[in-house]
């Protein structure tokens, strides 16, 4: 496994764990899931979620055709990180 592979897996893991813990997702699926399972703490802590998501991402990485999904999540994660870093996802401040 190369350094680039690890970076791709890390970005994909960050994206999916952030989606599971912080976002409502399309049609508020994740929000409803968290509300229905409040005792599943893994969906309330990004640190906990990232461990389990990393296991899933690593398994998907080694299955042909499923590793494309890992790439999609990695690209999405990198785009969101860059947008957050650059301030592009924040509305401009009124003066």
Short mmCIF file of N, CA and C in Angstrom, two decimals:
data_model
loop_
_atom_site.label_atom_id
_atom_site.label_comp_id
_atom_site.label_asym_id
_atom_site.label_seq_id
_atom_site.Cartn_x
_atom_site.Cartn_y
_atom_site.Cartn_z
N UNK A 1 0.86 -1.17 0.00
CA UNK A 1 0.00 0.00 0.00
C UNK A 1 0.90 1.24 0.00
N UNK A 2 0.63 2.14 -0.91
CA UNK A 2 1.46 3.33 -1.05
C UNK A 2 0.93 4.48 -0.18
N UNK A 3 1.70 5.53 -0.12
CA UNK A 3 1.29 6.71 0.63
C UNK A 3 0.04 7.35 0.01
N UNK A 4 -0.05 7.30 -1.30
CA UNK A 4 -1.21 7.84 -1.99
C UNK A 4 -2.46 7.04 -1.65
N UNK A 5 -2.33 5.73 -1.57
CA UNK A 5 -3.46 4.88 -1.17
C UNK A 5 -3.95 5.26 0.23
N UNK A 6 -3.03 5.47 1.12
CA UNK A 6 -3.40 5.84 2.49
C UNK A 6 -4.07 7.20 2.52
N UNK A 7 -3.58 8.13 1.73
CA UNK A 7 -4.21 9.45 1.65
C UNK A 7 -5.63 9.34 1.11
N UNK A 8 -5.82 8.55 0.07
CA UNK A 8 -7.16 8.36 -0.50
C UNK A 8 -8.09 7.74 0.52
N UNK A 9 -7.64 6.71 1.21
CA UNK A 9 -8.46 6.07 2.24
C UNK A 9 -8.77 7.02 3.39
N UNK A 10 -7.80 7.84 3.77
CA UNK A 10 -8.03 8.80 4.86
C UNK A 10 -9.06 9.85 4.47
N UNK A 11 -8.97 10.35 3.26
CA UNK A 11 -9.94 11.34 2.79
C UNK A 11 -11.34 10.74 2.71
N UNK A 12 -11.44 9.53 2.19
CA UNK A 12 -12.74 8.87 2.10
C UNK A 12 -13.30 8.59 3.48
N UNK A 13 -12.45 8.17 4.40
CA UNK A 13 -12.90 7.92 5.78
C UNK A 13 -13.40 9.19 6.43
N UNK A 14 -12.66 10.28 6.25
CA UNK A 14 -13.10 11.56 6.83
C UNK A 14 -14.46 11.96 6.27
N UNK A 15 -14.62 11.83 4.95
CA UNK A 15 -15.87 12.27 4.31
C UNK A 15 -17.05 11.47 4.82
N UNK A 16 -16.94 10.17 4.87
CA UNK A 16 -18.07 9.33 5.27
C UNK A 16 -18.35 9.48 6.76
N UNK A 17 -17.33 9.58 7.60
CA UNK A 17 -17.57 9.76 9.03
C UNK A 17 -18.18 11.12 9.31
N UNK A 18 -17.77 12.15 8.57
CA UNK A 18 -18.36 13.48 8.71
C UNK A 18 -19.83 13.44 8.28
N UNK A 19 -20.10 12.75 7.18
CA UNK A 19 -21.48 12.61 6.70
C UNK A 19 -22.34 11.91 7.75
N UNK A 20 -21.81 10.85 8.34
CA UNK A 20 -22.59 10.07 9.31
C UNK A 20 -22.88 10.84 10.59
N UNK A 21 -21.94 11.69 11.01
CA UNK A 21 -22.07 12.35 12.31
C UNK A 21 -22.64 13.76 12.21
N UNK A 22 -22.22 14.52 11.23
CA UNK A 22 -22.54 15.95 11.20
C UNK A 22 -23.61 16.37 10.20
N UNK A 23 -23.82 15.61 9.14
CA UNK A 23 -24.73 16.04 8.08
C UNK A 23 -26.05 15.31 8.15
N UNK A 24 -27.07 15.93 7.55
CA UNK A 24 -28.38 15.29 7.48
C UNK A 24 -28.46 14.30 6.33
N UNK A 25 -27.61 14.49 5.32
CA UNK A 25 -27.56 13.65 4.11
C UNK A 25 -28.80 13.89 3.25
N UNK A 26 -28.82 13.31 2.08
CA UNK A 26 -30.00 13.49 1.23
C UNK A 26 -31.26 12.96 1.90
N UNK A 27 -32.31 13.72 1.78
CA UNK A 27 -33.61 13.35 2.34
C UNK A 27 -33.58 13.16 3.85
N UNK A 28 -32.60 13.75 4.51
CA UNK A 28 -32.45 13.67 5.97
C UNK A 28 -32.33 12.23 6.47
N UNK A 29 -31.72 11.38 5.66
CA UNK A 29 -31.59 9.97 6.03
C UNK A 29 -30.72 9.78 7.28
N UNK A 30 -29.57 10.45 7.31
CA UNK A 30 -28.68 10.29 8.47
C UNK A 30 -29.29 10.89 9.72
N UNK A 31 -29.97 12.01 9.58
CA UNK A 31 -30.61 12.63 10.75
C UNK A 31 -31.66 11.70 11.33
N UNK A 32 -32.49 11.11 10.47
CA UNK A 32 -33.51 10.18 10.95
C UNK A 32 -32.87 8.94 11.55
N UNK A 33 -31.79 8.46 10.96
CA UNK A 33 -31.10 7.28 11.50
C UNK A 33 -30.55 7.57 12.89
N UNK A 34 -29.92 8.74 13.06
CA UNK A 34 -29.38 9.10 14.39
C UNK A 34 -30.50 9.27 15.41
N UNK A 35 -31.66 9.82 14.99
CA UNK A 35 -32.77 9.98 15.91
C UNK A 35 -33.39 8.65 16.32
N UNK A 36 -33.41 7.70 15.40
CA UNK A 36 -33.99 6.38 15.70
C UNK A 36 -33.07 5.51 16.53
N UNK A 37 -31.78 5.79 16.48
CA UNK A 37 -30.80 4.98 17.22
C UNK A 37 -29.93 5.87 18.10
N UNK A 38 -30.53 6.54 19.08
CA UNK A 38 -29.73 7.45 19.91
C UNK A 38 -28.72 6.71 20.79
N UNK A 39 -28.93 5.42 21.01
CA UNK A 39 -28.02 4.66 21.85
C UNK A 39 -26.79 4.19 21.08
N UNK A 40 -26.77 4.35 19.77
CA UNK A 40 -25.60 4.00 18.97
C UNK A 40 -24.66 5.19 18.96
N UNK A 41 -23.81 5.27 19.92
CA UNK A 41 -22.92 6.41 20.08
C UNK A 41 -21.97 6.65 18.93
N UNK A 42 -21.75 5.61 18.12
CA UNK A 42 -20.80 5.75 17.01
C UNK A 42 -21.26 6.81 16.02
N UNK A 43 -22.55 7.09 15.95
CA UNK A 43 -23.06 8.09 15.03
C UNK A 43 -23.18 9.47 15.66
N UNK A 44 -22.65 9.63 16.84
CA UNK A 44 -22.65 10.93 17.50
C UNK A 44 -21.24 11.44 17.75
N UNK A 45 -20.25 10.63 17.44
CA UNK A 45 -18.85 10.99 17.68
C UNK A 45 -18.05 10.71 16.41
N UNK A 46 -17.48 11.75 15.84
CA UNK A 46 -16.74 11.55 14.60
C UNK A 46 -15.49 10.71 14.82
N UNK A 47 -14.88 10.80 15.98
CA UNK A 47 -13.70 9.98 16.27
C UNK A 47 -14.07 8.49 16.25
N UNK A 48 -15.19 8.15 16.87
CA UNK A 48 -15.63 6.75 16.91
C UNK A 48 -16.05 6.28 15.52
N UNK A 49 -16.80 7.11 14.83
CA UNK A 49 -17.28 6.74 13.50
C UNK A 49 -16.12 6.53 12.53
N UNK A 50 -15.07 7.32 12.67
CA UNK A 50 -13.96 7.21 11.72
C UNK A 50 -13.26 5.86 11.83
N UNK A 51 -13.24 5.28 13.01
CA UNK A 51 -12.60 3.97 13.17
C UNK A 51 -13.37 2.91 12.39
N UNK A 52 -14.69 2.90 12.56
CA UNK A 52 -15.50 1.89 11.89
C UNK A 52 -15.60 2.15 10.40
N UNK A 53 -15.66 3.41 10.02
CA UNK A 53 -15.70 3.73 8.59
C UNK A 53 -14.37 3.35 7.94
N UNK A 54 -13.27 3.52 8.63
CA UNK A 54 -11.96 3.14 8.08
C UNK A 54 -11.92 1.64 7.79
N UNK A 55 -12.49 0.84 8.66
CA UNK A 55 -12.54 -0.61 8.44
C UNK A 55 -13.33 -0.91 7.16
N UNK A 56 -14.46 -0.23 6.99
CA UNK A 56 -15.29 -0.45 5.81
C UNK A 56 -14.57 0.02 4.55
N UNK A 57 -13.94 1.21 4.62
CA UNK A 57 -13.23 1.73 3.45
C UNK A 57 -12.08 0.82 3.04
N UNK A 58 -11.35 0.30 4.01
CA UNK A 58 -10.24 -0.59 3.70
C UNK A 58 -10.75 -1.88 3.06
N UNK A 59 -11.86 -2.40 3.55
CA UNK A 59 -12.43 -3.60 2.94
C UNK A 59 -12.89 -3.31 1.51
N UNK A 60 -13.52 -2.17 1.30
CA UNK A 60 -13.98 -1.80 -0.04
C UNK A 60 -12.81 -1.57 -0.99
N UNK A 61 -11.69 -1.09 -0.45
CA UNK A 61 -10.52 -0.80 -1.26
C UNK A 61 -9.99 -2.06 -1.95
N UNK A 62 -10.14 -3.19 -1.31
CA UNK A 62 -9.58 -4.45 -1.83
C UNK A 62 -10.58 -5.25 -2.65
N UNK A 63 -11.79 -4.74 -2.82
CA UNK A 63 -12.80 -5.44 -3.63
C UNK A 63 -12.91 -4.73 -4.98
N UNK A 64 -12.66 -5.45 -6.06
CA UNK A 64 -12.75 -4.81 -7.38
C UNK A 64 -14.11 -4.15 -7.59
N UNK A 65 -14.11 -3.03 -8.21
CA UNK A 65 -15.27 -2.22 -8.53
C UNK A 65 -15.83 -1.44 -7.34
N UNK A 66 -15.62 -1.90 -6.13
CA UNK A 66 -16.07 -1.13 -4.97
C UNK A 66 -15.05 -0.05 -4.60
N UNK A 67 -13.81 -0.22 -5.05
CA UNK A 67 -12.82 0.80 -4.73
C UNK A 67 -13.11 2.12 -5.45
N UNK A 68 -13.94 2.08 -6.47
CA UNK A 68 -14.36 3.32 -7.14
C UNK A 68 -15.17 4.19 -6.17
N UNK A 69 -15.96 3.57 -5.33
CA UNK A 69 -16.74 4.31 -4.33
C UNK A 69 -15.81 5.02 -3.35
N UNK A 70 -14.73 4.37 -2.99
CA UNK A 70 -13.75 4.98 -2.09
C UNK A 70 -13.16 6.23 -2.75
N UNK A 71 -12.84 6.13 -4.04
CA UNK A 71 -12.32 7.29 -4.77
C UNK A 71 -13.34 8.43 -4.78
N UNK A 72 -14.60 8.11 -4.98
CA UNK A 72 -15.64 9.15 -5.01
C UNK A 72 -15.70 9.86 -3.67
N UNK A 73 -15.71 9.12 -2.58
CA UNK A 73 -15.74 9.74 -1.26
C UNK A 73 -14.47 10.54 -0.99
N UNK A 74 -13.33 10.05 -1.47
CA UNK A 74 -12.07 10.77 -1.26
C UNK A 74 -12.07 12.10 -2.01
N UNK A 75 -12.55 12.09 -3.23
CA UNK A 75 -12.61 13.34 -4.00
C UNK A 75 -13.57 14.31 -3.34
N UNK A 76 -14.72 13.82 -2.91
CA UNK A 76 -15.68 14.68 -2.23
C UNK A 76 -15.10 15.24 -0.93
N UNK A 77 -14.41 14.40 -0.17
CA UNK A 77 -13.80 14.86 1.08
C UNK A 77 -12.76 15.92 0.85
N UNK A 78 -11.93 15.73 -0.16
CA UNK A 78 -10.90 16.73 -0.46
C UNK A 78 -11.53 18.04 -0.90
N UNK A 79 -12.58 17.97 -1.72
CA UNK A 79 -13.26 19.20 -2.15
C UNK A 79 -13.86 19.95 -0.97
N UNK A 80 -14.46 19.23 -0.04
CA UNK A 80 -15.06 19.89 1.12
C UNK A 80 -14.00 20.48 2.04
N UNK A 81 -12.88 19.79 2.18
CA UNK A 81 -11.79 20.33 3.00
C UNK A 81 -11.22 21.60 2.38
N UNK A 82 -11.03 21.58 1.07
CA UNK A 82 -10.51 22.77 0.39
C UNK A 82 -11.50 23.93 0.48
N UNK A 83 -12.78 23.65 0.33
CA UNK A 83 -13.78 24.70 0.43
C UNK A 83 -13.80 25.28 1.84
N UNK A 84 -13.68 24.44 2.83
CA UNK A 84 -13.66 24.92 4.21
C UNK A 84 -12.41 25.75 4.49
N UNK A 85 -11.27 25.28 3.99
CA UNK A 85 -10.01 25.98 4.21
C UNK A 85 -9.99 27.34 3.52
N UNK A 86 -10.53 27.39 2.32
CA UNK A 86 -10.51 28.64 1.55
C UNK A 86 -11.62 29.60 1.94
N UNK A 87 -12.61 29.12 2.69
CA UNK A 87 -13.71 29.97 3.08
C UNK A 87 -14.80 30.03 2.01
N UNK A 88 -14.70 29.21 0.98
CA UNK A 88 -15.64 29.25 -0.13
C UNK A 88 -17.04 28.80 0.27
N UNK A 89 -17.16 28.02 1.32
CA UNK A 89 -18.46 27.54 1.72
C UNK A 89 -19.15 28.44 2.73
N UNK A 90 -18.54 29.59 3.03
CA UNK A 90 -19.14 30.52 3.97
C UNK A 90 -19.66 31.73 3.22
N UNK A 91 -20.84 32.24 3.60
CA UNK A 91 -21.34 33.43 2.92
C UNK A 91 -20.45 34.62 3.21
N UNK A 92 -20.35 35.56 2.28
CA UNK A 92 -19.51 36.73 2.52
C UNK A 92 -20.05 37.57 3.68
N UNK A 93 -19.15 38.18 4.42
CA UNK A 93 -19.53 39.02 5.56
C UNK A 93 -20.04 40.36 5.05
N UNK A 94 -21.15 40.80 5.57
CA UNK A 94 -21.64 42.13 5.21
C UNK A 94 -20.88 43.18 5.98
N UNK A 95 -20.64 44.29 5.33
CA UNK A 95 -19.86 45.34 5.98
C UNK A 95 -20.70 46.46 6.48
#
